[in-house]
mmCIF file of N, CA and C in Angstrom:
data_model
loop_
_atom_site.group_PDB
_atom_site.id
_atom_site.type_symbol
_atom_site.label_atom_id
_atom_site.label_comp_id
_atom_site.label_asym_id
_atom_site.label_seq_id
_atom_site.Cartn_x
_atom_site.Cartn_y
_atom_site.Cartn_z
ATOM 1 N N ASP Q 12 41.573 -29.873 39.428
ATOM 2 C CA ASP Q 12 42.197 -28.589 39.619
ATOM 3 C C ASP Q 12 42.764 -28.085 38.303
ATOM 4 N N ILE Q 13 43.011 -26.792 38.247
ATOM 5 C CA ILE Q 13 43.374 -26.143 36.982
ATOM 6 C C ILE Q 13 44.681 -26.654 36.397
ATOM 7 N N GLU Q 14 45.658 -26.960 37.244
ATOM 8 C CA GLU Q 14 46.932 -27.478 36.733
ATOM 9 C C GLU Q 14 46.734 -28.809 36.012
ATOM 10 N N GLN Q 15 45.850 -29.639 36.536
ATOM 11 C CA GLN Q 15 45.577 -30.931 35.904
ATOM 12 C C GLN Q 15 44.889 -30.733 34.550
ATOM 13 N N VAL Q 16 43.960 -29.792 34.486
ATOM 14 C CA VAL Q 16 43.277 -29.503 33.223
ATOM 15 C C VAL Q 16 44.271 -29.006 32.183
ATOM 16 N N VAL Q 17 45.130 -28.083 32.569
ATOM 17 C CA VAL Q 17 46.150 -27.556 31.657
ATOM 18 C C VAL Q 17 47.064 -28.678 31.192
ATOM 19 N N SER Q 18 47.463 -29.537 32.090
ATOM 20 C CA SER Q 18 48.327 -30.663 31.740
ATOM 21 C C SER Q 18 47.644 -31.587 30.735
ATOM 22 N N LEU Q 19 46.383 -31.900 30.962
ATOM 23 C CA LEU Q 19 45.649 -32.772 30.039
ATOM 24 C C LEU Q 19 45.517 -32.141 28.659
ATOM 25 N N ILE Q 20 45.233 -30.850 28.616
ATOM 26 C CA ILE Q 20 45.131 -30.160 27.324
ATOM 27 C C ILE Q 20 46.475 -30.173 26.609
ATOM 28 N N ASN Q 21 47.542 -29.906 27.332
ATOM 29 C CA ASN Q 21 48.877 -29.899 26.724
ATOM 30 C C ASN Q 21 49.290 -31.263 26.201
ATOM 31 N N GLU Q 22 48.763 -32.330 26.789
ATOM 32 C CA GLU Q 22 49.097 -33.683 26.352
ATOM 33 C C GLU Q 22 48.279 -34.142 25.149
ATOM 34 N N CYS Q 23 47.223 -33.418 24.823
ATOM 35 C CA CYS Q 23 46.359 -33.813 23.703
ATOM 36 C C CYS Q 23 47.127 -33.781 22.388
ATOM 37 N N LYS Q 24 46.961 -34.836 21.613
ATOM 38 C CA LYS Q 24 47.593 -34.880 20.292
ATOM 39 C C LYS Q 24 46.749 -34.146 19.259
ATOM 40 N N ARG Q 25 45.426 -34.260 19.379
ATOM 41 C CA ARG Q 25 44.521 -33.610 18.433
ATOM 42 C C ARG Q 25 43.326 -33.023 19.181
ATOM 43 N N PRO Q 26 43.530 -31.896 19.852
ATOM 44 C CA PRO Q 26 42.421 -31.310 20.616
ATOM 45 C C PRO Q 26 41.292 -30.850 19.695
ATOM 46 N N PHE Q 27 40.086 -30.854 20.225
ATOM 47 C CA PHE Q 27 38.890 -30.460 19.485
ATOM 48 C C PHE Q 27 37.941 -29.779 20.464
ATOM 49 N N ILE Q 28 37.344 -28.692 20.034
ATOM 50 C CA ILE Q 28 36.412 -27.967 20.894
ATOM 51 C C ILE Q 28 35.009 -28.066 20.304
ATOM 52 N N TYR Q 29 34.067 -28.517 21.130
ATOM 53 C CA TYR Q 29 32.655 -28.556 20.756
ATOM 54 C C TYR Q 29 31.944 -27.552 21.655
ATOM 55 N N ALA Q 30 31.661 -26.370 21.119
ATOM 56 C CA ALA Q 30 31.143 -25.256 21.911
ATOM 57 C C ALA Q 30 29.624 -25.191 21.849
ATOM 58 N N GLY Q 31 29.017 -24.993 23.007
ATOM 59 C CA GLY Q 31 27.570 -24.888 23.106
ATOM 60 C C GLY Q 31 27.110 -23.489 23.463
ATOM 61 N N GLY Q 32 25.830 -23.368 23.713
ATOM 62 C CA GLY Q 32 25.207 -22.080 23.979
ATOM 63 C C GLY Q 32 25.736 -21.348 25.195
ATOM 64 N N GLY Q 33 26.375 -22.048 26.103
ATOM 65 C CA GLY Q 33 26.937 -21.409 27.287
ATOM 66 C C GLY Q 33 28.009 -20.386 26.960
ATOM 67 N N ILE Q 34 28.628 -20.520 25.813
ATOM 68 C CA ILE Q 34 29.656 -19.553 25.396
ATOM 69 C C ILE Q 34 29.046 -18.158 25.291
ATOM 70 N N GLY Q 35 27.920 -18.058 24.616
ATOM 71 C CA GLY Q 35 27.262 -16.764 24.470
ATOM 72 C C GLY Q 35 26.655 -16.274 25.769
ATOM 73 N N ILE Q 36 26.034 -17.175 26.520
ATOM 74 C CA ILE Q 36 25.406 -16.802 27.787
ATOM 75 C C ILE Q 36 26.434 -16.212 28.746
ATOM 76 N N SER Q 37 27.631 -16.791 28.747
ATOM 77 C CA SER Q 37 28.670 -16.326 29.669
ATOM 78 C C SER Q 37 29.507 -15.182 29.103
ATOM 79 N N GLY Q 38 29.260 -14.818 27.848
ATOM 80 C CA GLY Q 38 30.021 -13.727 27.237
ATOM 81 C C GLY Q 38 31.466 -14.090 26.950
ATOM 82 N N ALA Q 39 31.705 -15.360 26.641
ATOM 83 C CA ALA Q 39 33.079 -15.844 26.466
ATOM 84 C C ALA Q 39 33.464 -16.070 25.006
ATOM 85 N N THR Q 40 32.809 -15.375 24.094
ATOM 86 C CA THR Q 40 33.089 -15.573 22.672
ATOM 87 C C THR Q 40 34.545 -15.273 22.323
ATOM 88 N N GLU Q 41 35.043 -14.137 22.753
ATOM 89 C CA GLU Q 41 36.439 -13.779 22.448
ATOM 90 C C GLU Q 41 37.414 -14.760 23.088
ATOM 91 N N GLU Q 42 37.112 -15.187 24.300
ATOM 92 C CA GLU Q 42 37.984 -16.137 24.993
ATOM 93 C C GLU Q 42 38.033 -17.474 24.264
ATOM 94 N N LEU Q 43 36.899 -17.879 23.690
ATOM 95 C CA LEU Q 43 36.864 -19.128 22.926
ATOM 96 C C LEU Q 43 37.791 -19.043 21.722
ATOM 97 N N VAL Q 44 37.740 -17.940 21.001
ATOM 98 C CA VAL Q 44 38.600 -17.765 19.824
ATOM 99 C C VAL Q 44 40.071 -17.789 20.235
ATOM 100 N N VAL Q 45 40.408 -17.050 21.274
ATOM 101 C CA VAL Q 45 41.797 -16.999 21.747
ATOM 102 C C VAL Q 45 42.265 -18.385 22.178
ATOM 103 N N PHE Q 46 41.437 -19.097 22.933
ATOM 104 C CA PHE Q 46 41.793 -20.432 23.410
ATOM 105 C C PHE Q 46 41.991 -21.398 22.244
ATOM 106 N N ALA Q 47 41.062 -21.398 21.289
ATOM 107 C CA ALA Q 47 41.172 -22.290 20.134
ATOM 108 C C ALA Q 47 42.450 -22.012 19.346
ATOM 109 N N GLU Q 48 42.762 -20.739 19.156
ATOM 110 C CA GLU Q 48 43.982 -20.389 18.430
ATOM 111 C C GLU Q 48 45.227 -20.796 19.215
ATOM 112 N N LYS Q 49 45.188 -20.613 20.518
ATOM 113 C CA LYS Q 49 46.354 -20.930 21.343
ATOM 114 C C LYS Q 49 46.689 -22.415 21.306
ATOM 115 N N ILE Q 50 45.659 -23.275 21.334
ATOM 116 C CA ILE Q 50 45.934 -24.723 21.319
ATOM 117 C C ILE Q 50 45.767 -25.312 19.916
ATOM 118 N N ASN Q 51 45.478 -24.442 18.938
ATOM 119 C CA ASN Q 51 45.309 -24.846 17.542
ATOM 120 C C ASN Q 51 44.292 -25.980 17.410
ATOM 121 N N ALA Q 52 43.111 -25.765 18.004
ATOM 122 C CA ALA Q 52 42.068 -26.788 18.007
ATOM 123 C C ALA Q 52 40.926 -26.408 17.077
ATOM 124 N N PRO Q 53 40.483 -27.340 16.238
ATOM 125 C CA PRO Q 53 39.290 -27.092 15.445
ATOM 126 C C PRO Q 53 38.097 -26.883 16.375
ATOM 127 N N VAL Q 54 37.141 -26.083 15.915
ATOM 128 C CA VAL Q 54 35.963 -25.770 16.720
ATOM 129 C C VAL Q 54 34.697 -26.081 15.933
ATOM 130 N N SER Q 55 33.807 -26.844 16.553
ATOM 131 C CA SER Q 55 32.452 -27.033 16.043
ATOM 132 C C SER Q 55 31.512 -26.447 17.074
ATOM 133 N N THR Q 56 30.342 -26.031 16.627
ATOM 134 C CA THR Q 56 29.378 -25.451 17.545
ATOM 135 C C THR Q 56 28.042 -26.170 17.451
ATOM 136 N N THR Q 57 27.257 -26.011 18.508
ATOM 137 C CA THR Q 57 25.866 -26.425 18.455
ATOM 138 C C THR Q 57 25.090 -25.321 17.750
ATOM 139 N N LEU Q 58 23.838 -25.575 17.453
ATOM 140 C CA LEU Q 58 22.996 -24.554 16.838
ATOM 141 C C LEU Q 58 22.912 -23.316 17.726
ATOM 142 N N MET Q 59 22.822 -23.519 19.026
ATOM 143 C CA MET Q 59 22.699 -22.401 19.963
ATOM 144 C C MET Q 59 23.963 -21.548 20.033
ATOM 145 N N ALA Q 60 25.083 -22.080 19.604
ATOM 146 C CA ALA Q 60 26.349 -21.330 19.652
ATOM 147 C C ALA Q 60 26.869 -21.006 18.260
ATOM 148 N N ASN Q 61 26.052 -21.200 17.254
ATOM 149 C CA ASN Q 61 26.517 -21.025 15.880
ATOM 150 C C ASN Q 61 27.066 -19.629 15.612
ATOM 151 N N SER Q 62 26.551 -18.629 16.302
ATOM 152 C CA SER Q 62 27.040 -17.262 16.082
ATOM 153 C C SER Q 62 28.141 -16.876 17.064
ATOM 154 N N GLU Q 63 28.590 -17.814 17.880
ATOM 155 C CA GLU Q 63 29.580 -17.506 18.916
ATOM 156 C C GLU Q 63 31.022 -17.767 18.489
ATOM 157 N N PHE Q 64 31.227 -18.286 17.300
ATOM 158 C CA PHE Q 64 32.577 -18.477 16.771
ATOM 159 C C PHE Q 64 32.538 -18.026 15.322
ATOM 160 N N PRO Q 65 33.512 -17.242 14.873
ATOM 161 C CA PRO Q 65 33.477 -16.734 13.495
ATOM 162 C C PRO Q 65 33.394 -17.878 12.483
ATOM 163 N N ASN Q 66 32.313 -17.887 11.712
ATOM 164 C CA ASN Q 66 32.102 -18.968 10.752
ATOM 165 C C ASN Q 66 33.111 -18.980 9.619
ATOM 166 N N ASP Q 67 33.871 -17.892 9.452
ATOM 167 C CA ASP Q 67 34.900 -17.850 8.415
ATOM 168 C C ASP Q 67 36.304 -18.071 8.981
ATOM 169 N N HIS Q 68 36.387 -18.428 10.248
ATOM 170 C CA HIS Q 68 37.685 -18.673 10.892
ATOM 171 C C HIS Q 68 38.260 -19.990 10.375
ATOM 172 N N GLU Q 69 39.570 -20.032 10.197
ATOM 173 C CA GLU Q 69 40.221 -21.235 9.659
ATOM 174 C C GLU Q 69 40.052 -22.459 10.557
ATOM 175 N N LEU Q 70 39.803 -22.272 11.846
ATOM 176 C CA LEU Q 70 39.624 -23.403 12.758
ATOM 177 C C LEU Q 70 38.169 -23.856 12.875
ATOM 178 N N TYR Q 71 37.245 -23.113 12.272
ATOM 179 C CA TYR Q 71 35.830 -23.467 12.385
ATOM 180 C C TYR Q 71 35.497 -24.623 11.453
ATOM 181 N N THR Q 72 34.898 -25.666 12.009
ATOM 182 C CA THR Q 72 34.555 -26.845 11.210
ATOM 183 C C THR Q 72 33.065 -26.956 10.933
ATOM 184 N N GLY Q 73 32.284 -26.042 11.469
ATOM 185 C CA GLY Q 73 30.855 -26.050 11.213
ATOM 186 C C GLY Q 73 30.037 -26.444 12.427
ATOM 187 N N MET Q 74 28.743 -26.417 12.225
ATOM 188 C CA MET Q 74 27.806 -26.749 13.285
ATOM 189 C C MET Q 74 27.466 -28.237 13.218
ATOM 190 N N ILE Q 75 27.410 -28.864 14.374
ATOM 191 C CA ILE Q 75 26.960 -30.252 14.429
ATOM 192 C C ILE Q 75 25.885 -30.373 15.493
ATOM 193 N N GLY Q 76 25.033 -31.351 15.339
ATOM 194 C CA GLY Q 76 23.963 -31.572 16.304
ATOM 195 C C GLY Q 76 22.671 -30.923 15.854
ATOM 196 N N ILE Q 77 21.607 -31.279 16.550
ATOM 197 C CA ILE Q 77 20.287 -30.743 16.238
ATOM 198 C C ILE Q 77 19.560 -30.431 17.533
ATOM 199 N N ILE Q 78 18.479 -29.713 17.391
ATOM 200 C CA ILE Q 78 17.572 -29.487 18.512
ATOM 201 C C ILE Q 78 16.320 -30.288 18.215
ATOM 202 N N PHE Q 79 15.795 -30.958 19.217
ATOM 203 C CA PHE Q 79 14.608 -31.764 19.001
ATOM 204 C C PHE Q 79 13.672 -31.604 20.186
ATOM 205 N N LEU Q 80 12.450 -32.010 19.994
ATOM 206 C CA LEU Q 80 11.452 -31.981 21.062
ATOM 207 C C LEU Q 80 11.110 -33.408 21.451
ATOM 208 N N TYR Q 81 10.898 -33.621 22.724
ATOM 209 C CA TYR Q 81 10.455 -34.934 23.179
ATOM 210 C C TYR Q 81 8.987 -35.114 22.818
ATOM 211 N N SER Q 82 8.601 -36.310 22.461
ATOM 212 C CA SER Q 82 7.191 -36.595 22.139
ATOM 213 C C SER Q 82 6.390 -36.760 23.400
#
C-alpha cells in the first residue's frame, strides 16, 4: 500500500532511481524530475529513457545498461 511505500522511501539513507522506458510511455517525465528532487535521489536511465530526464540536471548520473538481442 502507498503508506508503506512512502515509509520505505523516507527511511532510505541513500535513495537511487533507475528509470526505464516506462517513464516516457506513461508521460511521467516531469513527475520523475519532481520526485527525484523531492527525495534528493540521483537518477540513472536506461537507453530507452535517456531523453526522459534532463541530462544536465545535477542529480543525473548518466545512462547505464545496454540493449541486446538473443541469439
